[in-house]
CSV table of C-alpha atoms and ligand atoms in Angstrom, one decimal:
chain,number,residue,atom,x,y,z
A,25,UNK,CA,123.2,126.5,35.5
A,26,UNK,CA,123.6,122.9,33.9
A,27,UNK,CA,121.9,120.1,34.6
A,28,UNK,CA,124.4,118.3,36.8
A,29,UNK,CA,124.9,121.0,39.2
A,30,UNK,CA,120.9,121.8,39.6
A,31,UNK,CA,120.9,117.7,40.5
A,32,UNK,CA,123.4,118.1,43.5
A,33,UNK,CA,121.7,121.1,45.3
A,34,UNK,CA,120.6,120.6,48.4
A,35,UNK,CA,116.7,120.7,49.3
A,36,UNK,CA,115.4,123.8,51.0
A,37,UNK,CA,111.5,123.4,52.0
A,38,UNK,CA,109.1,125.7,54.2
A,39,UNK,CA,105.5,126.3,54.6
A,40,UNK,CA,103.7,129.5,56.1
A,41,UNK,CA,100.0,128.9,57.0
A,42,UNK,CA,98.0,131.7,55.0
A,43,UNK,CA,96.1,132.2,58.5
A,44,UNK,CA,97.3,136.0,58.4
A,45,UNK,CA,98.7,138.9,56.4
A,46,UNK,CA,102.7,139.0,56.5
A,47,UNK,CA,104.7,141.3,58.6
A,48,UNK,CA,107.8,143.1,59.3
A,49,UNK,CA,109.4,140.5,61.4
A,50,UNK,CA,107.8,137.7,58.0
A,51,UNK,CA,110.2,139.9,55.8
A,52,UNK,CA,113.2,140.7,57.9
A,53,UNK,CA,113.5,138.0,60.0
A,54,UNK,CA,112.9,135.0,57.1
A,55,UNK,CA,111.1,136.0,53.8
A,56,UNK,CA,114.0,138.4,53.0
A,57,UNK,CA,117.0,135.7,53.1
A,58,UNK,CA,115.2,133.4,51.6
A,59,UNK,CA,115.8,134.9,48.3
A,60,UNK,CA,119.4,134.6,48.3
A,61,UNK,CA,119.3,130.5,49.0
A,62,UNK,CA,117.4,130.5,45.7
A,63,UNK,CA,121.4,130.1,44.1
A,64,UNK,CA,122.6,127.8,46.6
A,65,UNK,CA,120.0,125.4,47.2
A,66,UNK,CA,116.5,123.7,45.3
A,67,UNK,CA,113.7,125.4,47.3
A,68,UNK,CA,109.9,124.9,48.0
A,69,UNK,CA,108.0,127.4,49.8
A,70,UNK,CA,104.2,126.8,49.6
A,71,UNK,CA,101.4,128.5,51.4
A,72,UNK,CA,100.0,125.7,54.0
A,73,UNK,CA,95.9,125.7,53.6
A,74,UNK,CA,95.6,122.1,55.0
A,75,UNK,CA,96.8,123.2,58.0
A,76,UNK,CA,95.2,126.4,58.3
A,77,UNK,CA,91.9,124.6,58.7
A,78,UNK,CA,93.3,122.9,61.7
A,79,UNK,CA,91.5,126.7,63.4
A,80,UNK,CA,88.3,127.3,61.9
A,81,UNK,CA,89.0,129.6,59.0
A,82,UNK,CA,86.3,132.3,57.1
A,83,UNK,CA,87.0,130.7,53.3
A,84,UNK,CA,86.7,133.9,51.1
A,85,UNK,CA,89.7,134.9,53.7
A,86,UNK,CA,91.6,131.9,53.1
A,87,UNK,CA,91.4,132.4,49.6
A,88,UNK,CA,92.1,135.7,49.6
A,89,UNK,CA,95.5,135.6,51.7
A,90,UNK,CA,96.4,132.3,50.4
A,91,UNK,CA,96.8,134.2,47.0
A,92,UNK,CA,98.0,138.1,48.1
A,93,UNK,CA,100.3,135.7,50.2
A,94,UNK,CA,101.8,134.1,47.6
A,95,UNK,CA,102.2,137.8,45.8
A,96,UNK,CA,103.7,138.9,48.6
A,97,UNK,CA,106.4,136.7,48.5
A,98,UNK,CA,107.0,137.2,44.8
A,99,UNK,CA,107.0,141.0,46.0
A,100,UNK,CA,109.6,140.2,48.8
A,101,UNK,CA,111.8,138.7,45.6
A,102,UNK,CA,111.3,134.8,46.2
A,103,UNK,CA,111.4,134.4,42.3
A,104,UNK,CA,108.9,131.7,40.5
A,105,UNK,CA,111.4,130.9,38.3
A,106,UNK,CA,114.0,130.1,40.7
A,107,UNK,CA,111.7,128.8,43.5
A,108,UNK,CA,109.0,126.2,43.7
A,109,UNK,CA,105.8,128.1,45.0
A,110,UNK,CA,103.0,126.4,45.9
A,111,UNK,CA,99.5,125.7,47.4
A,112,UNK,CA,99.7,122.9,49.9
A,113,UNK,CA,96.0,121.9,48.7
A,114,UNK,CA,96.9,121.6,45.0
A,115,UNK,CA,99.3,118.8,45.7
A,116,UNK,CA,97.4,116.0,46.6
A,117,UNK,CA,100.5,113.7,47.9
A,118,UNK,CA,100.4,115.8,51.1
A,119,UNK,CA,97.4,114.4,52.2
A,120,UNK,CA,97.7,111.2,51.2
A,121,UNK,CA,101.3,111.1,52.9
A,122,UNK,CA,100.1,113.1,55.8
A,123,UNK,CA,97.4,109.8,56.1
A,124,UNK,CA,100.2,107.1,55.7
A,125,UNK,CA,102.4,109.1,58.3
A,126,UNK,CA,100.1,109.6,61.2
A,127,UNK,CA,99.9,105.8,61.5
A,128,UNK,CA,103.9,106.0,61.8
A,129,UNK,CA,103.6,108.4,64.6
A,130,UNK,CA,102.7,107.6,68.2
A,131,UNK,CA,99.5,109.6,70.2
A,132,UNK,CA,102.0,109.8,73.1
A,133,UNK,CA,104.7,112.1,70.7
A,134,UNK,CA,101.5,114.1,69.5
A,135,UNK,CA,100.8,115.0,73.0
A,136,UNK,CA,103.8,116.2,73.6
A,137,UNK,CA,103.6,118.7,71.3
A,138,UNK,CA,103.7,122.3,72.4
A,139,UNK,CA,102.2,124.2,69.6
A,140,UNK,CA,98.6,121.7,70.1
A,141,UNK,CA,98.8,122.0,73.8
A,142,UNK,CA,99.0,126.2,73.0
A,143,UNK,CA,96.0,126.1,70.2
A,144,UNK,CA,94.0,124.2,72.4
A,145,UNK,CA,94.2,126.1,75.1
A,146,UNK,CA,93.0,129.3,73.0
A,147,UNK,CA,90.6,127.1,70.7
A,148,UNK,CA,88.9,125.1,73.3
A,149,UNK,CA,85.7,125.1,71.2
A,150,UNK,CA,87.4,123.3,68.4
A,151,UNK,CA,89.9,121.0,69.3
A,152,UNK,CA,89.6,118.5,66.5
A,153,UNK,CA,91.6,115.4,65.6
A,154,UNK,CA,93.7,117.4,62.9
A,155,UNK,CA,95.2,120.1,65.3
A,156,UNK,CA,96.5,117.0,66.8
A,157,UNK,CA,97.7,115.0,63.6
A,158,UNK,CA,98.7,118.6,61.9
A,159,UNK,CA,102.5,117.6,62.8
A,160,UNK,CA,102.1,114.0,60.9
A,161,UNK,CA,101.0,116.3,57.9
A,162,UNK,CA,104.3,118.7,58.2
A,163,UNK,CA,106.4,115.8,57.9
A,164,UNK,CA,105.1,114.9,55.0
A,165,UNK,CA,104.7,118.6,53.6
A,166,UNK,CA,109.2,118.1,54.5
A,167,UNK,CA,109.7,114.1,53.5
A,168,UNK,CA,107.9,114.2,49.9
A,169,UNK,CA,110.7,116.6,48.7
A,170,UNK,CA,113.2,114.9,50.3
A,171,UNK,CA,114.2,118.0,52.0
A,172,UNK,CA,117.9,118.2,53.6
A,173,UNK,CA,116.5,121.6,55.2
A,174,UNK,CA,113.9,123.5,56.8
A,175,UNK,CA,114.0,127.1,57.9
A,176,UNK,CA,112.1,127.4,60.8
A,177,UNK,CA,111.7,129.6,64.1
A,178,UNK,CA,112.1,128.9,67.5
A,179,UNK,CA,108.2,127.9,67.4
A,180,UNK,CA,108.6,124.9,64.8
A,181,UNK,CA,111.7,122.9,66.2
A,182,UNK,CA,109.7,120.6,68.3
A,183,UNK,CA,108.0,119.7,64.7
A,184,UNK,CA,110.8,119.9,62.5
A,185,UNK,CA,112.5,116.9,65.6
A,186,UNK,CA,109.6,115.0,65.4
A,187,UNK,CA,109.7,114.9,61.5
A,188,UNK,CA,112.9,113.4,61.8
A,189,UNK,CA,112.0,110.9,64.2
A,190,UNK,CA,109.2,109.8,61.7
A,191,UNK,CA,111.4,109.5,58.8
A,192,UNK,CA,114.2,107.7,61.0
A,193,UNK,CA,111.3,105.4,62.1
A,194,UNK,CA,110.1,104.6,58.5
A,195,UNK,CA,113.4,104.0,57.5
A,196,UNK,CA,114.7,101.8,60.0
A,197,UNK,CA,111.7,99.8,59.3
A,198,UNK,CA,112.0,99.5,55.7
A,199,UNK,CA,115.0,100.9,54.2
A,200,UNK,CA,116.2,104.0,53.4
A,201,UNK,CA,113.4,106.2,52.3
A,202,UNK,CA,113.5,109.6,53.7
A,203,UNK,CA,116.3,111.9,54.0
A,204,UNK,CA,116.2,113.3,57.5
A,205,UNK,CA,115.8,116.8,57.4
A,206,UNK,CA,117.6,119.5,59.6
A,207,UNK,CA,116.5,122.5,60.9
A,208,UNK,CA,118.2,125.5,59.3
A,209,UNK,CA,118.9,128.8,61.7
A,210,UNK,CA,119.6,131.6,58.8
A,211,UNK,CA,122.9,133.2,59.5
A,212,UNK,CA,121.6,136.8,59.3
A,213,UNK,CA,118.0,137.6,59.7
A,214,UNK,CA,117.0,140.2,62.5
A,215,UNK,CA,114.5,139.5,65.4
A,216,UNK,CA,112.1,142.2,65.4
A,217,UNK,CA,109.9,143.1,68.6
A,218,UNK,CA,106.4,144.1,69.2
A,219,UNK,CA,106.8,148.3,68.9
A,220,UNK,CA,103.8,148.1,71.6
A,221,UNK,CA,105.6,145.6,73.7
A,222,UNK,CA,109.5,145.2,72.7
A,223,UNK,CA,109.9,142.3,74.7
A,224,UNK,CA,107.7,139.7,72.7
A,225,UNK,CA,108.3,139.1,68.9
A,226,UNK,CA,106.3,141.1,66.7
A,227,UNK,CA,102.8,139.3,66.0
A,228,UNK,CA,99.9,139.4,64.0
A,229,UNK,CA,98.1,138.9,67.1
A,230,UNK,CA,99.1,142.4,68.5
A,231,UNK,CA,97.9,145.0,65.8
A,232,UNK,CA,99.6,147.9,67.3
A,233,UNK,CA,102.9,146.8,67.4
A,234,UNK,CA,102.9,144.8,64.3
A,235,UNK,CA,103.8,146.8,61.2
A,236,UNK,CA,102.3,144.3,58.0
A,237,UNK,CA,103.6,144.7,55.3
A,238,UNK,CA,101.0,145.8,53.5
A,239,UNK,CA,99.7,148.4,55.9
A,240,UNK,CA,99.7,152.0,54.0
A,241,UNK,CA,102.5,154.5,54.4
A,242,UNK,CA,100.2,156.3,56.8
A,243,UNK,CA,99.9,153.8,59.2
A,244,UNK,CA,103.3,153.0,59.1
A,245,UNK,CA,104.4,155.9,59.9
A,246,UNK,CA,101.6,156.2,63.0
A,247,UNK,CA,102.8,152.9,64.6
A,248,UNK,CA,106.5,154.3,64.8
A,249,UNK,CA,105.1,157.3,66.4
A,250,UNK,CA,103.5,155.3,68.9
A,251,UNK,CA,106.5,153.0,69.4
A,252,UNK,CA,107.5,152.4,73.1
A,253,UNK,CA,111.1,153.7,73.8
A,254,UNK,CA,112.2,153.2,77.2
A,255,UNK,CA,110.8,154.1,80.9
A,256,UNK,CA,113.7,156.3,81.2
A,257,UNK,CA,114.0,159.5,80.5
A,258,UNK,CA,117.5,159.9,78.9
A,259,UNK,CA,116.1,160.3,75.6
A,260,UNK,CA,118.9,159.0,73.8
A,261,UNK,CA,119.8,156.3,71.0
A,262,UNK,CA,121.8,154.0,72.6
A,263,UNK,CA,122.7,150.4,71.9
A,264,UNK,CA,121.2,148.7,75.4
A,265,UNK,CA,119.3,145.6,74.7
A,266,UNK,CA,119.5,145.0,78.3
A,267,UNK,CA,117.9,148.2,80.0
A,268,UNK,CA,116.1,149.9,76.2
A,269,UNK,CA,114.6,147.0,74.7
A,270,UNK,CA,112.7,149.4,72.7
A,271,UNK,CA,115.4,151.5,71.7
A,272,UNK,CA,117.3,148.3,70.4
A,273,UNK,CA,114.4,147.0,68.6
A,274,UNK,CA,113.9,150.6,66.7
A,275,UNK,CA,117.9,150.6,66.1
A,276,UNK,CA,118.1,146.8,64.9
A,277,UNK,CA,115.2,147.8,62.6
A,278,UNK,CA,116.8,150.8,61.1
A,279,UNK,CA,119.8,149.0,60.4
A,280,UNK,CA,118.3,146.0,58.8
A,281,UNK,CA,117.0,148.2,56.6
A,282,UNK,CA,119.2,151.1,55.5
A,283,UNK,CA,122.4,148.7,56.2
A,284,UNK,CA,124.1,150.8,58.8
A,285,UNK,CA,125.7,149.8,62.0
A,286,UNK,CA,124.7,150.5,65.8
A,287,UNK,CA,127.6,152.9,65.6
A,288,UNK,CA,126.9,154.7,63.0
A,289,UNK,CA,123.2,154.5,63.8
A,290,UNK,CA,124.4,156.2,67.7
A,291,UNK,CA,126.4,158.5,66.2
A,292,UNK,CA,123.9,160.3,63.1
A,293,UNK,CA,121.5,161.0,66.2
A,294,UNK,CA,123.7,161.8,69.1
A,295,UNK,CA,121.9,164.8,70.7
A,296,UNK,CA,118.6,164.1,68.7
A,297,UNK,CA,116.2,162.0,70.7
A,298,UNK,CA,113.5,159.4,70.0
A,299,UNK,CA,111.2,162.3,68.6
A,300,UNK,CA,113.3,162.6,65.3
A,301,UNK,CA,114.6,158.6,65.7
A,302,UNK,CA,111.3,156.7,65.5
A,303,UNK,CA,109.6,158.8,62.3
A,304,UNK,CA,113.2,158.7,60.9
A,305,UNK,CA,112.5,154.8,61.1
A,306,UNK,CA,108.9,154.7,60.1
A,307,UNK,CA,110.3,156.6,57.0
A,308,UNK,CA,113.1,154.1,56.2
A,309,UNK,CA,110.4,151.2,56.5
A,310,UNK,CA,107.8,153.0,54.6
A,311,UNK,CA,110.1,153.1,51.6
A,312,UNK,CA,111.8,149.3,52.1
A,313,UNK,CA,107.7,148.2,52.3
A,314,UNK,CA,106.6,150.7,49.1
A,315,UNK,CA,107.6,148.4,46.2
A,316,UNK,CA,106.9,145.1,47.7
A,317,UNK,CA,103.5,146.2,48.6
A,318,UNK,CA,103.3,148.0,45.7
A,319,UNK,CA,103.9,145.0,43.7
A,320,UNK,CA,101.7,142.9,45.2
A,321,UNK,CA,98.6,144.9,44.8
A,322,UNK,CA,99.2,145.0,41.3
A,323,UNK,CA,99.7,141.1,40.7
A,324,UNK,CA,96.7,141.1,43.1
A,325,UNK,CA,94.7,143.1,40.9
A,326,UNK,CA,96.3,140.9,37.6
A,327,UNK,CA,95.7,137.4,38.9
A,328,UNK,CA,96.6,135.8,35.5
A,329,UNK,CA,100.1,135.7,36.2
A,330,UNK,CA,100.0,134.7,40.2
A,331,UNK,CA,97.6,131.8,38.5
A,332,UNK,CA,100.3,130.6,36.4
A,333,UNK,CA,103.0,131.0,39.0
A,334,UNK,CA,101.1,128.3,41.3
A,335,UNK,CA,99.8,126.4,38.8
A,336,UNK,CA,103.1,125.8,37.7
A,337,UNK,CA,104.3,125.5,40.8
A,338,UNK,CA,102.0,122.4,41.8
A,339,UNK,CA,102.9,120.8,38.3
A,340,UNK,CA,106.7,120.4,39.7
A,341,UNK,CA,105.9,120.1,43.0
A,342,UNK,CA,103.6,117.4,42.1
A,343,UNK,CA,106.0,115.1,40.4
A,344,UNK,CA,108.7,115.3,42.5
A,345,UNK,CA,106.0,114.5,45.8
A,346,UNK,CA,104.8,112.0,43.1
A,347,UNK,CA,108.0,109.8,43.4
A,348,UNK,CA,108.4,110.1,46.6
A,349,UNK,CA,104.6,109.2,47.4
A,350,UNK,CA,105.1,105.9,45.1
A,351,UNK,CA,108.0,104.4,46.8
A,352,UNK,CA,106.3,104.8,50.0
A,353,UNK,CA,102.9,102.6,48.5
A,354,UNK,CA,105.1,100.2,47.3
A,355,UNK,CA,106.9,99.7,51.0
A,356,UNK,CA,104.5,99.7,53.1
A,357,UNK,CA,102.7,96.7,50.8
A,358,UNK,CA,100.1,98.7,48.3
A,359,UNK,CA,99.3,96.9,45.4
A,360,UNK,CA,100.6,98.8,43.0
A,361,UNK,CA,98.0,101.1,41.4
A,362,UNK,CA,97.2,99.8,37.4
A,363,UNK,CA,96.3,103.4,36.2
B,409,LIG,N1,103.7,124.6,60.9
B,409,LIG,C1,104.3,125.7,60.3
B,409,LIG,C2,103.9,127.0,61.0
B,409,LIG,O1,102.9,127.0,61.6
B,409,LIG,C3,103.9,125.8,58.8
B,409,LIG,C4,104.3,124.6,58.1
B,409,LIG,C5,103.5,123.6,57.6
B,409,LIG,C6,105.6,124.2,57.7
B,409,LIG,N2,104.2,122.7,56.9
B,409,LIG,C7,105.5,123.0,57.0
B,409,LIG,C8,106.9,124.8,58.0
B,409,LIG,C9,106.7,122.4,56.5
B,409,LIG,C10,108.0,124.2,57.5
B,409,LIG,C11,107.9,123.0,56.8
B,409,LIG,O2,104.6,127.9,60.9
């Protein structure tokens, strides 16, 4: 692609805490489209340390799934080359903007927020002043890159407005300096359930009916087994979000992964029952999940290479966030630095 056509992209940016290993619902509901917007837009995606310290953290963890993390997403096809990947913690401008930022954001918009009110609740041991801030510091994860979009779920919208509210503040204040990011809702991307409890997303927090991705072939295959169908007894695959939540999770599944419609899907095991559908499933998610966890263990086990792909990462990173960072100095009346 020439030079003039990489310019005019549009700026993609998102950041997953490395607080836990990634899951079937990581891959198919986000991780997995983001590849494709490599071609249509400039993208970031960095592993968010900073704010996984906001909840006390065990630091040989940390360091260990901020880097498998970062394989995994190379595993999942987010290409180095084509993407920006990144640890939040080797880009120093975060922090430094995050500082500048949470003096441009009001204790009354902070308390508002539902994601602190939620952690606090289930930390109340540790509620410290940067589970409050951590929203000043995702706006300026989103503003140094100038980013015109931010895939997010349903969890990190009240965020994502409040970064906007913060850049349209700073701006109105002293010129155009921030673009105002938007929200981006994927077009395709499935919502996958709990196989415990089909009615909640699947979560790290629910072991049993999360299905990480990766979790060996054997334990895939056990959690399928053990997947809740329905309280009825009709014992057949049937598109009914409605009345077989966990039917229509296991379907939406299976066709996320092999490609095939709830039609087709209805019609290969007419007659058949959940006892052949949900290891028929297990198996089709034990194969999608084989390479990528396949290659991740081994760039796990090379570390050179993932070392290169974020240390090159931070070096772009870094000077675009540079720019950004220096313009903001300059407005808000820094001398400017002499080194
Ligand atoms: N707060 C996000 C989460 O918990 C992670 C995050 C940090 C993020 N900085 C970001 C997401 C910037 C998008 C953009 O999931």
């Amino acid at each position: 692609m020439d030079q003039q056509t990489e310019v005019k992209k549009k700026v993609m940016l998102s950041g997953i805490q490395p607080s836990g290993d990634l899951h079937l619902g990581n891959y198919l509901g986000a991780v997995k489209n983001w590849a494709e917007l490599a071609e249509q837009f400039q993208c970031y995606y960095f592993m968010a340390d900073l704010h996984s310290i906001t909840v006390r953290q065990n630091p040989a963890d940390l360091r260990r799934r901020s880097i498998s993390q970062l394989a995994q997403y190379i595993a999942c096809g987010l290409d180095p080359e084509k993407n920006t990947l990144f640890l939040q913690s080797h880009v120093h401008e975060h922090a430094e903007l995050g500082w500048i930022l949470n003096c441009y954001t009001m204790f009354g918009e902070l308390s508002r927020m539902t994601q602190f009110k939620d952690k606090s609740a289930k930390n109340a041991e540790n509620i410290n002043g940067g589970l409050f801030t951590y929203p000043a510091l995702m706006a300026a994860d989103i503003l140094l890159y100038q980013a015109d979009f931010v895939p997010v779920g349903q969890d990190q919208k009240q965020h994502c407005e409040l970064t906007r509210d913060i850049a349209i503040r700073f701006n109105n204040i002293y010129g155009p300096t921030f673009t105002v990011p938007e929200p981006y809702i994927p077009k395709v991307g499935a919502r996958v359930m709990s196989l415990s409890v089909p009615t909640s997303k699947m979560s790290k927090s629910d072991p049993q009916g999360c299905v990480f991705i990766m979790d060996p072939p054997e334990e895939i295959a056990r959690k399928f087994k053990r997947a809740v169908t329905d309280s009825d007894t009709e014992n057949c695959v049937r598109w009914d979000p409605e009345q077989k939540p966990g039917v229509a999770n296991l379907m939406n599944i299976y066709s996320a992964v092999t490609g095939l419609s709830f039609e087709q899907i209805e019609h290969d095991f007419a007659g058949k029952g959940y006892g052949v559908f949900k290891p028929t499933v297990g198996d089709a998610v034990i194969e999608t999940l084989r390479p990528i966890r396949e290659e991740s263990s081994r760039m796990i086990a090379e570390k050179e290479y993932l070392r290169t792909v974020y240390t090159e990462g931070a070096q772009r990173a870094s000077s675009v966030a540079r720019r950004t960072l220096r313009k903001v100095y300059k407005r808000v009346g820094f001398v400017e630095k002499p080194f």
